Coordinates of C-alpha atoms and ligand atoms in Angstrom, one line a residue:
X1411 CA -15.1 5.4 4.9
X1412 CA -16.2 2.7 3.4
X1413 CA -18.1 -0.7 5.4
X1414 CA -15.1 -2.6 5.3
X1415 CA -13.2 -0.4 7.0
X1416 CA -15.3 0.9 10.0
X1417 CA -14.9 -1.5 12.8
X1418 CA -11.1 -0.6 12.8
X1419 CA -8.9 2.8 14.2
X1420 CA -8.8 5.2 11.7
X1421 CA -5.1 5.0 10.9
X1422 CA -2.8 6.7 7.6
X1423 CA 0.5 4.8 6.5
X1424 CA 2.6 5.4 3.5
X1425 CA 6.2 5.2 2.1
X1426 CA 8.3 6.0 -0.3
X1427 CA 11.6 4.5 -1.7
X1428 CA 15.4 5.6 -1.0
X1429 CA 15.7 4.2 -4.4
X1430 CA 17.0 7.5 -5.4
X1431 CA 17.2 11.5 -5.0
X1432 CA 13.1 12.7 -4.3
X1433 CA 11.2 14.1 -7.1
X1434 CA 8.3 16.5 -7.8
X1435 CA 6.7 13.9 -7.9
X1436 CA 6.9 12.5 -4.7
X1437 CA 6.6 15.9 -3.5
X1438 CA 3.1 16.4 -4.2
X1439 CA 1.6 13.0 -5.5
X1440 CA 3.2 11.9 -1.9
X1441 CA 5.2 13.9 0.9
X1442 CA 2.8 16.7 0.7
X1443 CA 0.4 15.2 1.3
X1444 CA 1.7 13.0 4.6
X1445 CA 1.9 16.3 5.9
X1446 CA -1.3 17.7 5.2
X1447 CA -2.5 14.0 6.8
X1448 CA -0.4 14.9 9.7
X1449 CA -2.2 16.9 11.9
X1450 CA -6.0 15.8 11.3
X1451 CA -6.4 13.5 14.4
X1452 CA -5.6 10.2 13.0
X1453 CA -2.8 9.0 14.1
X1454 CA 0.2 8.7 10.6
X1455 CA 2.7 7.0 10.3
X1456 CA 5.1 7.3 8.1
X1457 CA 8.2 4.9 6.7
X1458 CA 11.5 4.9 4.7
X1459 CA 11.2 1.8 2.3
X1460 CA 14.7 0.5 2.3
X1461 CA 13.4 -3.4 1.8
X1462 CA 11.6 -2.0 -1.5
X1463 CA 14.4 0.2 -2.9
X1464 CA 16.2 -3.2 -3.0
X1465 CA 13.9 -4.9 -5.1
X1466 CA 16.7 -3.6 -7.8
X1467 CA 20.2 -3.3 -7.5
X1468 CA 21.3 -0.3 -5.1
X1469 CA 24.9 0.3 -4.2
X1470 CA 25.3 0.4 -0.2
X1471 CA 26.3 3.5 0.6
X1472 CA 24.0 5.1 -2.1
X1473 CA 21.2 3.1 -0.4
X1474 CA 22.5 4.8 3.3
X1475 CA 22.5 8.0 2.0
X1476 CA 19.5 8.2 0.0
X1477 CA 17.4 7.2 3.2
X1478 CA 18.9 9.9 5.2
X1479 CA 18.1 11.8 2.3
X1480 CA 14.4 10.7 2.0
X1481 CA 14.1 11.0 5.8
X1482 CA 15.2 14.7 5.6
X1483 CA 13.1 15.1 2.8
X1484 CA 10.4 14.2 5.3
X1485 CA 11.3 16.1 7.8
X1486 CA 11.9 19.4 5.4
X1487 CA 9.1 19.2 4.3
X1488 CA 7.1 19.4 8.1
X1489 CA 6.7 15.7 9.2
X1490 CA 7.1 16.4 13.0
X1491 CA 7.8 13.0 14.4
X1492 CA 6.9 13.7 17.3
X1493 CA 3.2 13.6 15.3
X1494 CA 4.4 11.3 13.5
X1495 CA 5.7 8.0 13.4
X1496 CA 9.0 7.9 11.3
X1497 CA 11.0 5.2 10.5
X1498 CA 13.1 3.1 8.2
X1499 CA 11.3 -0.3 6.9
X1500 CA 14.6 -2.8 7.7
X1501 CA 14.5 -1.4 11.2
X1502 CA 10.7 -3.0 11.9
X1503 CA 11.0 -6.9 11.0
X1504 CA 7.7 -7.7 11.2
X1505 CA 7.1 -6.4 7.6
X1506 CA 9.2 -9.4 6.2
X1507 CA 7.5 -11.4 8.7
X1508 CA 4.3 -11.0 7.8
X1509 CA 5.4 -10.3 3.4
X1510 CA 6.1 -13.9 4.0
X1511 CA 2.6 -15.0 5.0
X1512 CA 1.0 -13.1 2.5
X1513 CA 3.6 -14.5 -0.1
X1514 CA 1.4 -17.7 0.6
X1515 CA -2.0 -16.2 0.1
X1516 CA -1.3 -14.0 -3.4
X1517 CA -1.7 -15.7 -6.4
X1518 CA 1.5 -15.5 -9.0
X1519 CA -1.1 -14.9 -11.6
X1520 CA -2.2 -11.7 -9.8
X1521 CA 1.7 -10.5 -9.3
X1522 CA 1.8 -11.0 -12.9
X1523 CA -0.8 -8.5 -13.8
X1524 CA 0.7 -5.9 -11.8
X1525 CA 1.9 -2.7 -14.3
X1526 CA 4.8 -1.8 -12.4
X1527 CA 6.3 -5.4 -12.8
X1528 CA 6.1 -5.2 -16.2
X1529 CA 7.8 -1.6 -16.3
X1530 CA 10.2 -2.5 -14.1
X1531 CA 11.0 -5.8 -15.5
X1532 CA 10.6 -4.9 -18.9
X1533 CA 11.3 -7.2 -22.0
X1534 CA 13.3 -9.2 -19.4
X1535 CA 11.5 -10.6 -16.4
X1536 CA 13.0 -13.6 -16.2
X1537 CA 15.8 -11.5 -15.0
X1538 CA 14.2 -9.4 -12.9
X1539 CA 14.8 -9.8 -8.8
X1540 CA 11.9 -12.7 -7.1
X1541 CA 11.7 -9.4 -5.1
X1542 CA 10.4 -7.5 -7.7
X1543 CA 7.8 -9.5 -8.7
X1544 CA 6.9 -9.6 -5.0
X1545 CA 6.9 -6.0 -4.0
X1546 CA 3.2 -6.0 -3.9
X1547 CA 2.6 -8.5 -1.3
X1548 CA 5.7 -6.3 1.0
X1549 CA 3.7 -3.3 0.3
X1550 CA 0.5 -5.0 1.7
X1551 CA 2.2 -6.1 4.6
X1552 CA 4.0 -3.1 4.9
X1553 CA 0.1 -1.5 5.5
X1554 CA -1.6 -4.3 6.7
X1555 CA 0.5 -4.4 9.7
X1556 CA -0.2 -1.5 11.1
X1557 CA -4.2 -1.9 10.4
X1558 CA -4.0 1.2 8.3
X1559 CA -6.8 2.0 7.1
X1560 CA -6.2 5.0 4.8
X1561 CA -2.5 5.2 2.3
X1562 CA -2.5 8.2 0.4
X1563 CA -0.3 7.8 -2.2
X1564 CA -0.1 9.1 -6.5
X1565 CA -1.8 7.2 -9.1
X1566 CA 0.6 5.0 -10.0
X1567 CA 0.4 3.0 -6.7
X1568 CA -3.4 2.3 -6.9
X1569 CA -3.2 -1.2 -8.6
X1570 CA -0.7 -2.0 -5.8
X1571 CA -3.4 -0.7 -2.6
X1572 CA -6.3 -2.4 -4.5
X1573 CA -3.9 -5.6 -4.3
X1574 CA -3.6 -4.8 -0.7
X1575 CA -7.6 -5.2 -0.7
X1576 CA -7.3 -8.6 -2.8
X1577 CA -5.1 -10.1 -0.3
X1578 CA -6.8 -9.1 3.1
X1579 CA -9.8 -10.3 1.3
X1580 CA -8.6 -13.9 1.0
X1581 CA -6.7 -14.1 3.9
X1582 CA -10.0 -13.0 5.7
X1583 CA -11.4 -15.6 3.6
X1584 CA -9.2 -18.0 4.0
X1585 CA -9.2 -18.0 7.8
X1586 CA -12.7 -17.3 8.2
X1587 CA -11.6 -13.8 9.9
X1588 CA -12.3 -10.1 9.9
X1589 CA -8.5 -9.7 11.0
X1590 CA -7.7 -7.4 8.4
X1591 CA -9.5 -4.4 7.3
X1592 CA -9.9 -3.4 3.8
X1593 CA -7.6 0.0 3.4
X1594 CA -8.4 2.7 0.9
X1595 CA -6.1 4.1 -1.2
X1596 CA -6.0 8.7 -0.7
X1597 CA -5.5 10.0 -4.1
X1598 CA -6.5 13.3 -4.5
X1599 CA -5.4 16.7 -5.7
X1600 CA -3.5 18.2 -9.1
X1601 CA -0.5 16.6 -9.1
X1602 CA -1.5 12.6 -8.4
X1603 CA 0.4 12.0 -11.3
X1604 CA 3.2 14.1 -12.7
X1605 CA 4.0 13.7 -15.9
X1606 CA 8.3 13.4 -17.3
X1607 CA 9.3 17.1 -18.3
X1608 CA 10.3 15.7 -21.8
X1609 CA 7.8 13.1 -22.6
X1610 CA 4.0 14.0 -21.4
X1611 CA 3.0 10.7 -21.3
X1612 CA 5.8 9.1 -18.8
X1613 CA 5.5 9.9 -14.9
X1614 CA 8.0 12.2 -13.4
X1615 CA 10.5 9.2 -11.7
X1616 CA 13.4 9.4 -9.8
X1617 CA 14.8 6.0 -12.2
X1618 CA 14.4 8.0 -15.3
X1619 CA 17.7 8.4 -16.6
X1620 CA 17.5 11.7 -17.4
X1621 CA 17.7 14.5 -15.5
X1622 CA 16.0 16.9 -18.0
X1623 CA 13.4 14.8 -17.1
X1624 CA 12.6 15.5 -13.1
X1625 CA 12.9 18.5 -11.0
X1626 CA 15.1 16.5 -7.9
X1627 CA 14.2 18.4 -4.6
X1628 CA 17.7 19.0 -4.3
X1629 CA 17.7 21.2 -7.3
X1630 CA 19.0 25.1 -7.4
X1631 CA 16.8 27.4 -8.6
X1632 CA 18.8 27.8 -11.7
X1633 CA 18.3 23.9 -12.4
X1634 CA 15.1 24.7 -11.9
X1635 CA 14.5 27.6 -14.1
X1636 CA 16.4 25.7 -16.4
X1637 CA 14.4 22.3 -16.5
X1638 CA 10.9 24.1 -16.7
X1639 CA 12.3 26.7 -19.8
X1640 CA 13.1 23.6 -21.6
X1641 CA 10.7 21.7 -20.6
X1642 CA 8.7 20.0 -23.9
X1643 CA 5.5 21.6 -24.6
X1644 CA 3.6 22.0 -28.4
X1645 CA 3.4 25.7 -30.0
X1646 CA 0.1 27.0 -29.4
X1647 CA -0.8 29.2 -26.2
X1648 CA -2.6 27.8 -23.2
X1649 CA -5.7 27.2 -23.7
X1650 CA -8.4 29.3 -21.9
X1651 CA -9.7 26.7 -20.5
X1652 CA -9.9 23.4 -18.3
X1653 CA -11.4 21.3 -21.4
X1654 CA -8.5 22.8 -23.7
X1655 CA -5.9 21.1 -22.3
X1656 CA -7.5 17.6 -22.6
X1657 CA -4.8 16.3 -26.0
X1658 CA -2.5 18.5 -24.5
X1659 CA -0.3 16.3 -21.7
X1660 CA 3.2 18.1 -21.5
X1661 CA 0.5 22.1 -21.3
X1662 CA -1.8 19.6 -18.4
X1663 CA 1.4 18.8 -16.5
X1664 CA 2.9 21.9 -16.1
X1665 CA -0.6 24.0 -15.3
X1666 CA -1.5 20.7 -12.7
X1667 CA 2.4 21.5 -11.2
X1668 CA 1.3 25.1 -10.6
X1669 CA -2.0 24.7 -9.0
X1670 CA -0.5 21.6 -7.3
X1671 CA 2.3 24.6 -5.8
X1672 CA 0.0 27.3 -5.4
X1673 CA -3.1 25.4 -3.7
X1674 CA -5.1 26.7 -6.8
X1675 CA -7.2 24.7 -8.8
X1676 CA -6.8 24.1 -11.9
X1677 CA -9.6 26.0 -13.1
X1678 CA -8.5 28.8 -11.1
X1679 CA -5.1 28.9 -12.2
X1680 CA -6.8 29.0 -16.0
X1681 CA -8.7 31.5 -14.7
X1682 CA -5.2 33.7 -14.3
X1683 CA -3.0 31.5 -17.3
X1684 CA -5.8 30.8 -20.0
X1685 CA -4.1 32.0 -23.3
X1686 CA -0.7 32.7 -22.5
X1687 CA 2.5 31.7 -24.1
X1688 CA 4.9 29.5 -22.6
X1689 CA 7.3 32.0 -23.1
X1690 CA 5.3 33.9 -20.4
X1691 CA 4.2 30.9 -18.2
X1692 CA 6.9 28.3 -17.9
X1693 CA 9.3 31.6 -15.8
X1694 CA 6.1 32.4 -13.3
X1695 CA 5.9 28.1 -12.9
X1696 CA 9.8 28.6 -12.5
X1697 CA 9.4 31.0 -9.8
X1698 CA 6.9 29.2 -7.9
X1699 CA 8.6 26.3 -8.3
X1700 CA 11.8 28.0 -6.7
X1701 CA 9.9 30.1 -3.9
X1702 CA 8.4 26.3 -2.5
X1703 CA 11.0 24.7 -3.2
X1704 CA 13.6 25.9 -1.9
X1705 CA 13.1 26.6 1.6
X1706 CA 12.9 22.7 1.4
X1707 CA 15.7 21.8 0.1
X1708 CA 17.9 24.5 2.1
X1709 CA 16.4 22.5 5.3
X1710 CA 17.2 19.0 4.2
X1711 CA 20.9 19.9 3.7
X1712 CA 21.0 21.6 7.0
X1713 CA 19.3 18.2 8.4
X1714 CA 22.0 16.1 6.3
X1715 CA 24.6 17.9 8.6
X1716 CA 23.9 16.1 10.9
X1717 CA 23.4 12.0 10.2
X1718 CA 23.1 10.9 13.8
X1719 CA 19.8 13.0 14.5
X1720 CA 18.4 11.4 11.4
X1721 CA 19.6 7.8 12.8
X1722 CA 18.4 8.5 15.8
X1723 CA 15.1 9.8 14.9
X1724 CA 14.7 7.2 12.5
X1725 CA 15.5 4.1 15.9
X1726 CA 12.6 6.3 17.7
X1727 CA 10.6 5.7 15.1
X1728 CA 10.5 1.6 14.4
X1729 CA 11.1 1.4 18.3
X1730 CA 7.0 3.0 18.7
X1731 CA 6.3 1.3 14.9
X1732 CA 7.1 -2.4 16.5
X1733 CA 4.8 -1.5 19.6
X1734 CA 1.6 -1.6 16.8
X1735 CA 3.2 -3.9 14.5
X1736 CA 4.2 -6.9 16.7
X1737 CA 1.4 -7.7 18.3
X1738 CA -0.7 -7.9 14.6
X1739 CA 1.9 -10.2 13.8
X1740 CA 1.7 -12.4 16.9
X1741 CA -2.0 -12.5 15.7
X1742 CA -1.6 -13.2 12.4
X1743 CA 0.9 -16.3 13.5
X1744 CA -2.3 -17.1 16.0
X1745 CA -4.3 -17.1 13.0
X1746 CA -2.5 -18.8 11.1
X1747 CA -1.2 -21.8 13.5
X1748 CA 2.1 -21.1 14.8
X1749 CA 3.1 -22.5 17.4
X1750 CA 4.4 -20.0 20.0
X1751 CA 2.8 -17.7 18.6
Ligands
AQP1087 N1 5.0 11.3 -10.2 C1 4.6 10.9 -9.4 N2 3.4 11.6 -9.6 C2 2.6 11.3 -8.5 N3 3.1 10.7 -8.0 C3 4.6 10.4 -7.7 N4 5.0 9.4 -6.7 C4 6.1 9.0 -8.0 N5 6.4 9.5 -8.9 C5 5.1 9.8 -8.6 C6 4.6 8.6 -5.5 O1 5.6 8.9 -4.7 C7 4.7 8.0 -3.1 C8 6.8 7.2 -3.6 O2 6.8 6.5 -4.3 P1 8.1 5.4 -4.8 O3 9.3 6.4 -4.3 O4 7.6 4.2 -3.6 O5 7.8 4.7 -6.0 P2 7.4 4.8 -7.2 O6 6.6 5.3 -7.1 O7 8.2 3.8 -8.4 O8 8.2 6.4 -7.5 P3 9.2 6.5 -8.1 O9 10.2 8.5 -8.3 O10 8.8 6.5 -10.1 O11 10.1 6.0 -7.9 P4 11.6 4.7 -8.3 O12 11.9 5.3 -9.9 O13 12.3 3.7 -8.0 O14 10.5 3.9 -9.3 C9 4.2 7.2 -3.6 O15 2.8 7.4 -3.3 C10 4.1 7.1 -5.3 O16 2.7 7.4 -5.9

């Protein structure tokens, strides 16, 4: 742990947007690692970040369904709501209250440099919502309202966690305090950036218009096998060693997925698979993916049959989250100079 976090009790926070169905990227880059951190003796807080999801238009009914489905995904993958705190962001208003303070601490220039904003706003940045631009300040509030010291995320979120540190540092400097920790991103494993199955230069994403680009956690065995069979690759067989994957993004992506699903290192996978043509490797990958994902997707379906139980879990998690967040927000108000805090 770095010096900046030593004064704080270790605490893990992370979240996922209910902006669509869960993908294999979300599972390998985030959820699977959330579950791994759960038993580590550190307090773990996991969120369904519905306030982030509405930075781009969401149909209200779809948002409700996706919020419950993501919660079902967390539970099905092994998050235990008695061991971790599990809730949806909008039930803990301290997140958005702290975000307003951070909107006033962060600088416009910082927000304009965020690559996710540029990617999502595209060429029509002036038509993007103000919320999409301010997204990283809300994310900083999500993390810092718990004084979280560690945030497991995929590679694409690294810049936002760095911005969280910038906001914490500027707040501490402006108010001559050491109130907020310097949170560390935790980006590890073979699948920190799972790429699209159709384009090895693009991240696998739940909002990609092409369903063939991603494996959804709700895909059945046939759909998974078909998507992997059709995944874009080059004509050469797999190289003999991991070094040979460097200039071959699609092949590297499939090998990384295999390694993350099997729990092996890329070198171990290459020792078994090196030299195999894709005609042989892809069915092995498809079998492995079905083997690992099918039990999760059937558990998700089971949880989805009882939405009242999902809502109860989220409400209970929100109550527990607020017992941590409320005093930290109150102290922040006091530092800033709000009367009545
Ligand atoms: N392709 C990926 N590989 C590894 N990790 C990934 N994550 C997302 N895609 C990949 C990680 O999943 C967590 C939750 O992400 P999010 O839902 O908050 O937003 P996102 O990163 O923008 O994910 P998506 O799927 O691409 O959503 P949309 O399409 O709505 O933007 C994060 O830890 C992220 O790193």
